[in-house]
Short mmCIF file of C-alpha atoms in Angstrom, two decimals:
data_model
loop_
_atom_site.label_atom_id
_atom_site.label_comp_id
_atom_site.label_asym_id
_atom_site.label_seq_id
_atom_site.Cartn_x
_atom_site.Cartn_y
_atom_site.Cartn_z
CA UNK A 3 -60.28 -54.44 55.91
CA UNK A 4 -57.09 -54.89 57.79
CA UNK A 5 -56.17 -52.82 60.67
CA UNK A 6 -52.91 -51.70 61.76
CA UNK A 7 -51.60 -48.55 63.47
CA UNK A 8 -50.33 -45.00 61.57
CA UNK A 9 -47.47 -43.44 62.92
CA UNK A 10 -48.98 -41.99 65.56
CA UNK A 11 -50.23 -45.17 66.85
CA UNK A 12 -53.83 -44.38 65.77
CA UNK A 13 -56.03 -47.30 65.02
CA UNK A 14 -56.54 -47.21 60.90
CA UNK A 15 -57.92 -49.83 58.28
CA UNK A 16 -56.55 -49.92 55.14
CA UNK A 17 -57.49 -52.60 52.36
CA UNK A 18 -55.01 -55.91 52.16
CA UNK A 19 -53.09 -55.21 49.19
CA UNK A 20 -51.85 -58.74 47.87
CA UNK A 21 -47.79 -59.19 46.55
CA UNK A 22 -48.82 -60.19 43.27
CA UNK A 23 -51.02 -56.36 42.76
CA UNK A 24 -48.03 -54.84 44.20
CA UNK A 25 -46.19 -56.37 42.12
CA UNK A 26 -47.93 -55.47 39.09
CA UNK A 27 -47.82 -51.83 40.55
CA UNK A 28 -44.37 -51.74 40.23
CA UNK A 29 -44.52 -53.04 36.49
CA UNK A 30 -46.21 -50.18 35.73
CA UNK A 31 -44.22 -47.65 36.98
CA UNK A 32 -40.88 -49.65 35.35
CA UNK A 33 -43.27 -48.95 32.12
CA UNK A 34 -43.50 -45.31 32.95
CA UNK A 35 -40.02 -44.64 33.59
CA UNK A 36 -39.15 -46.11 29.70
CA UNK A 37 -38.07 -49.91 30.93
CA UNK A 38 -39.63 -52.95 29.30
CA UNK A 39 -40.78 -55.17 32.16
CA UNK A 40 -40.70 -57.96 30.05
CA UNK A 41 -36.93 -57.97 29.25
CA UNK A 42 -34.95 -61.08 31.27
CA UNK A 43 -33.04 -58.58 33.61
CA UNK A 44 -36.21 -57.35 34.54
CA UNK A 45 -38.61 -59.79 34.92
CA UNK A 46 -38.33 -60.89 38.79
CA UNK A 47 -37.33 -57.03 39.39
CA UNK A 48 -41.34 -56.29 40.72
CA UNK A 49 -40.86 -59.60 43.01
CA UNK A 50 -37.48 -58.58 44.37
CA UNK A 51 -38.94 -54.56 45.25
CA UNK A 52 -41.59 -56.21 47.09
CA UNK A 53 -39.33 -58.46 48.95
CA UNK A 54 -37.24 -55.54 49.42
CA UNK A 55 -39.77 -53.35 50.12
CA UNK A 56 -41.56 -55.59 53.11
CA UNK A 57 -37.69 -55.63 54.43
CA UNK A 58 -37.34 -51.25 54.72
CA UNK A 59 -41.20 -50.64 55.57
CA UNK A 60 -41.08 -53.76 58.44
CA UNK A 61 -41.86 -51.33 61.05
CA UNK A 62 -45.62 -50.94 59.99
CA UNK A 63 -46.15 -54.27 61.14
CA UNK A 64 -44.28 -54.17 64.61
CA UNK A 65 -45.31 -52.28 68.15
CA UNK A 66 -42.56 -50.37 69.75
CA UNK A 67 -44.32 -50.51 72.85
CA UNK A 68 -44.01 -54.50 73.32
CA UNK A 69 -40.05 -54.54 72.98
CA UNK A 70 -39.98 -52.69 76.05
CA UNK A 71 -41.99 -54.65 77.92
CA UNK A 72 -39.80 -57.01 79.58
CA UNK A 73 -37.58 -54.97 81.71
CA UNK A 74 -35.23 -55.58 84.99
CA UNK A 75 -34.85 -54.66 89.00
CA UNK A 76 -31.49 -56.09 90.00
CA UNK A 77 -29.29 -53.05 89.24
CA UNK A 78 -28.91 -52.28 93.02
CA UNK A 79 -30.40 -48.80 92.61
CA UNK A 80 -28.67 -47.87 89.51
CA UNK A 81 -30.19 -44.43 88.74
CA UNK A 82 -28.19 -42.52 86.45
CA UNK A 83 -28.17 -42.25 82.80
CA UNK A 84 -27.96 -44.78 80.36
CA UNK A 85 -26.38 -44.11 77.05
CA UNK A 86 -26.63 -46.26 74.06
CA UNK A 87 -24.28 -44.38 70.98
CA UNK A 88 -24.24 -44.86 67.18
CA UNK A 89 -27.17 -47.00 66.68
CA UNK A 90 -27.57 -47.00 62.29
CA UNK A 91 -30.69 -45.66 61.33
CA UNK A 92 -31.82 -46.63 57.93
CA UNK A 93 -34.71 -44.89 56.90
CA UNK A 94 -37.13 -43.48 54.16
CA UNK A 95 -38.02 -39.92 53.68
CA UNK A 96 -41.73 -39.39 53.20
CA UNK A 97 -41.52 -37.10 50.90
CA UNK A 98 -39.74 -38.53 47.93
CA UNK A 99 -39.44 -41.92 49.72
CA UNK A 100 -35.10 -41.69 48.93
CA UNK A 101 -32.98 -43.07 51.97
CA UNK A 102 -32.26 -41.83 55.14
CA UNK A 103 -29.20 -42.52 56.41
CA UNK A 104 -27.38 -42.10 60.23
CA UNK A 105 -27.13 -42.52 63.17
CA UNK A 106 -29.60 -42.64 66.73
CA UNK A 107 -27.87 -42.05 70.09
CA UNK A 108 -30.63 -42.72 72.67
CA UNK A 109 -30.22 -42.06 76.54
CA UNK A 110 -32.48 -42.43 78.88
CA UNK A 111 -32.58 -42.63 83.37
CA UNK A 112 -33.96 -45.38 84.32
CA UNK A 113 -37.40 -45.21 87.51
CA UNK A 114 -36.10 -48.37 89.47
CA UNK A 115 -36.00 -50.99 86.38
CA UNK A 116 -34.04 -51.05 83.16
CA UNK A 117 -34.54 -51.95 79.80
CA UNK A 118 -31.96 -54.52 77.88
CA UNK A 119 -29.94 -52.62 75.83
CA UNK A 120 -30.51 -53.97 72.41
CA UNK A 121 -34.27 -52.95 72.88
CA UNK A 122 -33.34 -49.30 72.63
CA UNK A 123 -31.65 -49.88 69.53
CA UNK A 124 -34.97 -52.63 68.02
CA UNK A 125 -37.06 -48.96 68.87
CA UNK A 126 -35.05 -47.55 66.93
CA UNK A 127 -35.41 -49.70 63.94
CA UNK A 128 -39.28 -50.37 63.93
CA UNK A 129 -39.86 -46.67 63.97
CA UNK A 130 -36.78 -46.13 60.98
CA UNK A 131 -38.86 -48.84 59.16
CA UNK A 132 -41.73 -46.50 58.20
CA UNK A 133 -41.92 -43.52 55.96
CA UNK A 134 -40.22 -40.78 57.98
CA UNK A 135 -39.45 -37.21 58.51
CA UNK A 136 -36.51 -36.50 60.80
CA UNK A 137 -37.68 -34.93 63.54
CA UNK A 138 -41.04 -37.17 63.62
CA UNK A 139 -38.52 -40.33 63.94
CA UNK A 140 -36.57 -38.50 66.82
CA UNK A 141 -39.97 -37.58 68.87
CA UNK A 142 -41.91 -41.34 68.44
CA UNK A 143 -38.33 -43.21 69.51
CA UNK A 144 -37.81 -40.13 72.63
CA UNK A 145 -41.85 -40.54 73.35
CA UNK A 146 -42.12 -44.35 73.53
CA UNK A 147 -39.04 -45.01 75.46
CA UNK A 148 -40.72 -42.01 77.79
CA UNK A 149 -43.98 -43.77 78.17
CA UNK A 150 -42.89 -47.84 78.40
CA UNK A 151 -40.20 -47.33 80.88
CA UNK A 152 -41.96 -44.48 82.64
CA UNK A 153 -38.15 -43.01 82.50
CA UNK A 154 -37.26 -39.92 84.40
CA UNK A 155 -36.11 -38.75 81.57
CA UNK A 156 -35.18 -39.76 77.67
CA UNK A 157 -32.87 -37.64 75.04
CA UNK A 158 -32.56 -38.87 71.32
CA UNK A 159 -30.33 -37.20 68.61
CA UNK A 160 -30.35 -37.98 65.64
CA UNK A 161 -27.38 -37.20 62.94
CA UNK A 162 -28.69 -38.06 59.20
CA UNK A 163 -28.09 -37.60 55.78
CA UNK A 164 -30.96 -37.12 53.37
CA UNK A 165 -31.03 -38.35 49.87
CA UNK A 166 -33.80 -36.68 48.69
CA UNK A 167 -31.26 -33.75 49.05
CA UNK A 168 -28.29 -34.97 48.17
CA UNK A 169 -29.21 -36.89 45.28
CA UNK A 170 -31.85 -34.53 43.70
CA UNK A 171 -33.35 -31.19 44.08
CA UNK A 172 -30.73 -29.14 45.81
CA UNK A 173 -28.02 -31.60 45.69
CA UNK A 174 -25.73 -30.97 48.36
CA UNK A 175 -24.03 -34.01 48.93
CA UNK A 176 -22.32 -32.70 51.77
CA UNK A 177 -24.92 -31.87 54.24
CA UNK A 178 -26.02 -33.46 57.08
CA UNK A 179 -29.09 -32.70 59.87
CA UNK A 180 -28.97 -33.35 63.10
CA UNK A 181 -32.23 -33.52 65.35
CA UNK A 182 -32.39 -33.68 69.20
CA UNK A 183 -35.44 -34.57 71.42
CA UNK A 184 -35.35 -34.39 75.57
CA UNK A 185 -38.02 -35.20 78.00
CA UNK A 186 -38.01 -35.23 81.63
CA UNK A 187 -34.84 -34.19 83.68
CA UNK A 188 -32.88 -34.28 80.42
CA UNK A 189 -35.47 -30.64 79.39
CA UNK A 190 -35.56 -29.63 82.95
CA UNK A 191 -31.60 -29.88 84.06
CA UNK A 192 -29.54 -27.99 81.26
CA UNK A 193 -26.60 -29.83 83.22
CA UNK A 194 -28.00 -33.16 82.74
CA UNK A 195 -28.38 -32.43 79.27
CA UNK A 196 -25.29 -30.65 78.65
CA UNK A 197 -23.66 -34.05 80.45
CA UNK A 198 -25.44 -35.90 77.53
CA UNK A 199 -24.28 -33.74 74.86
CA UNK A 200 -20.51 -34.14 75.82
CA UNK A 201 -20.85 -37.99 76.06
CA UNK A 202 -22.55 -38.52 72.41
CA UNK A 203 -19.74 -36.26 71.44
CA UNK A 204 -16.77 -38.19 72.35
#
């Protein structure tokens, strides 16, 4: 049994699946869907998903927690906001696992030490890499920032587009969702917020 961590950071064990089985796995469902898996265009097609695959779902095997870690003091007493706009978010719905696609702006004010700035964007990522629901992916990135800096306060929005709605079902290719998240003085102070909001809308 391996263990790794859901996406709630609980403690799980889950049997090693090997490439090879996955890659037979995805034989069969090339089978099911009317393809002959044995025809040349398809024949490294179950070897290039998995590749693929390990490449969108990378976030399973990655803790937020330790990219924050390392953080810095010498910002003379720098203690207002920090705003990090248009990170890409590239994600999978849980759903029908189709793409999620948009963009993360993350804020958050620093207690006395800051963060480098690409590690807001790397939380970003690892928690994008997982199967996802919106407003899950907006409350883990807003929650661990929260925790590992001990912030006074973090905001996250999040502006997608869903393909599992655009491509299928309802088809609307036109619509978009938006998600926010605030914690600390960014909940308590309306004009702390409202500050935010006018800056990730410029």
């Amino acid at each position: 049994m391996k263990l790794v961590e859901d996406t709630d950071n609980k403690i799980l064990d889950t049997k090693k699946v090997s490439d090879k089985e996955a890659e037979e796995a995805f034989k069969t469902i090339l089978t099911w869907m009317g393809e002959d898996p044995n025809r040349e265009g398809l024949l490294e097609t179950p070897k290039r998903v998995v590749k693929a695959y390990k490449e969108y779902f990378g976030g399973y095997a990655e803790d937020p927690n330790k990219i924050l870690n390392k953080t810095f003091g010498d910002v003379e007493g720098y203690n207002d906001m920090v705003v990090v706009k248009n990170v890409s978010v590239q994600s999978h719905c849980e759903h029908h696992m189709a793409p999620i696609i948009g963009t993360a702006q993350v804020a958050y004010i620093p207690n006395e030490r800051v963060v480098g700035l690409s590690k807001l964007a790397r939380v970003v990522e690892i928690f994008s890499k997982r199967l996802q629901t919106q407003e899950r992916l907006t409350m883990q990135i807003a929650k661990t920032i929260m925790e590992s800096l001990d912030a006074k306060g973090v905001a996250v929005t999040i502006d997608s587009t869903h393909q599992c709605m655009t491509m299928r079902g309802i088809k609307k290719e036109t619509a978009t969702t938006v998600t926010n998240y605030f914690l600390g003085q960014f909940k308590e102070d309306l004009s702390i917020q409202n500050r935010y909001l006018r800056f990730i809308s410029k």
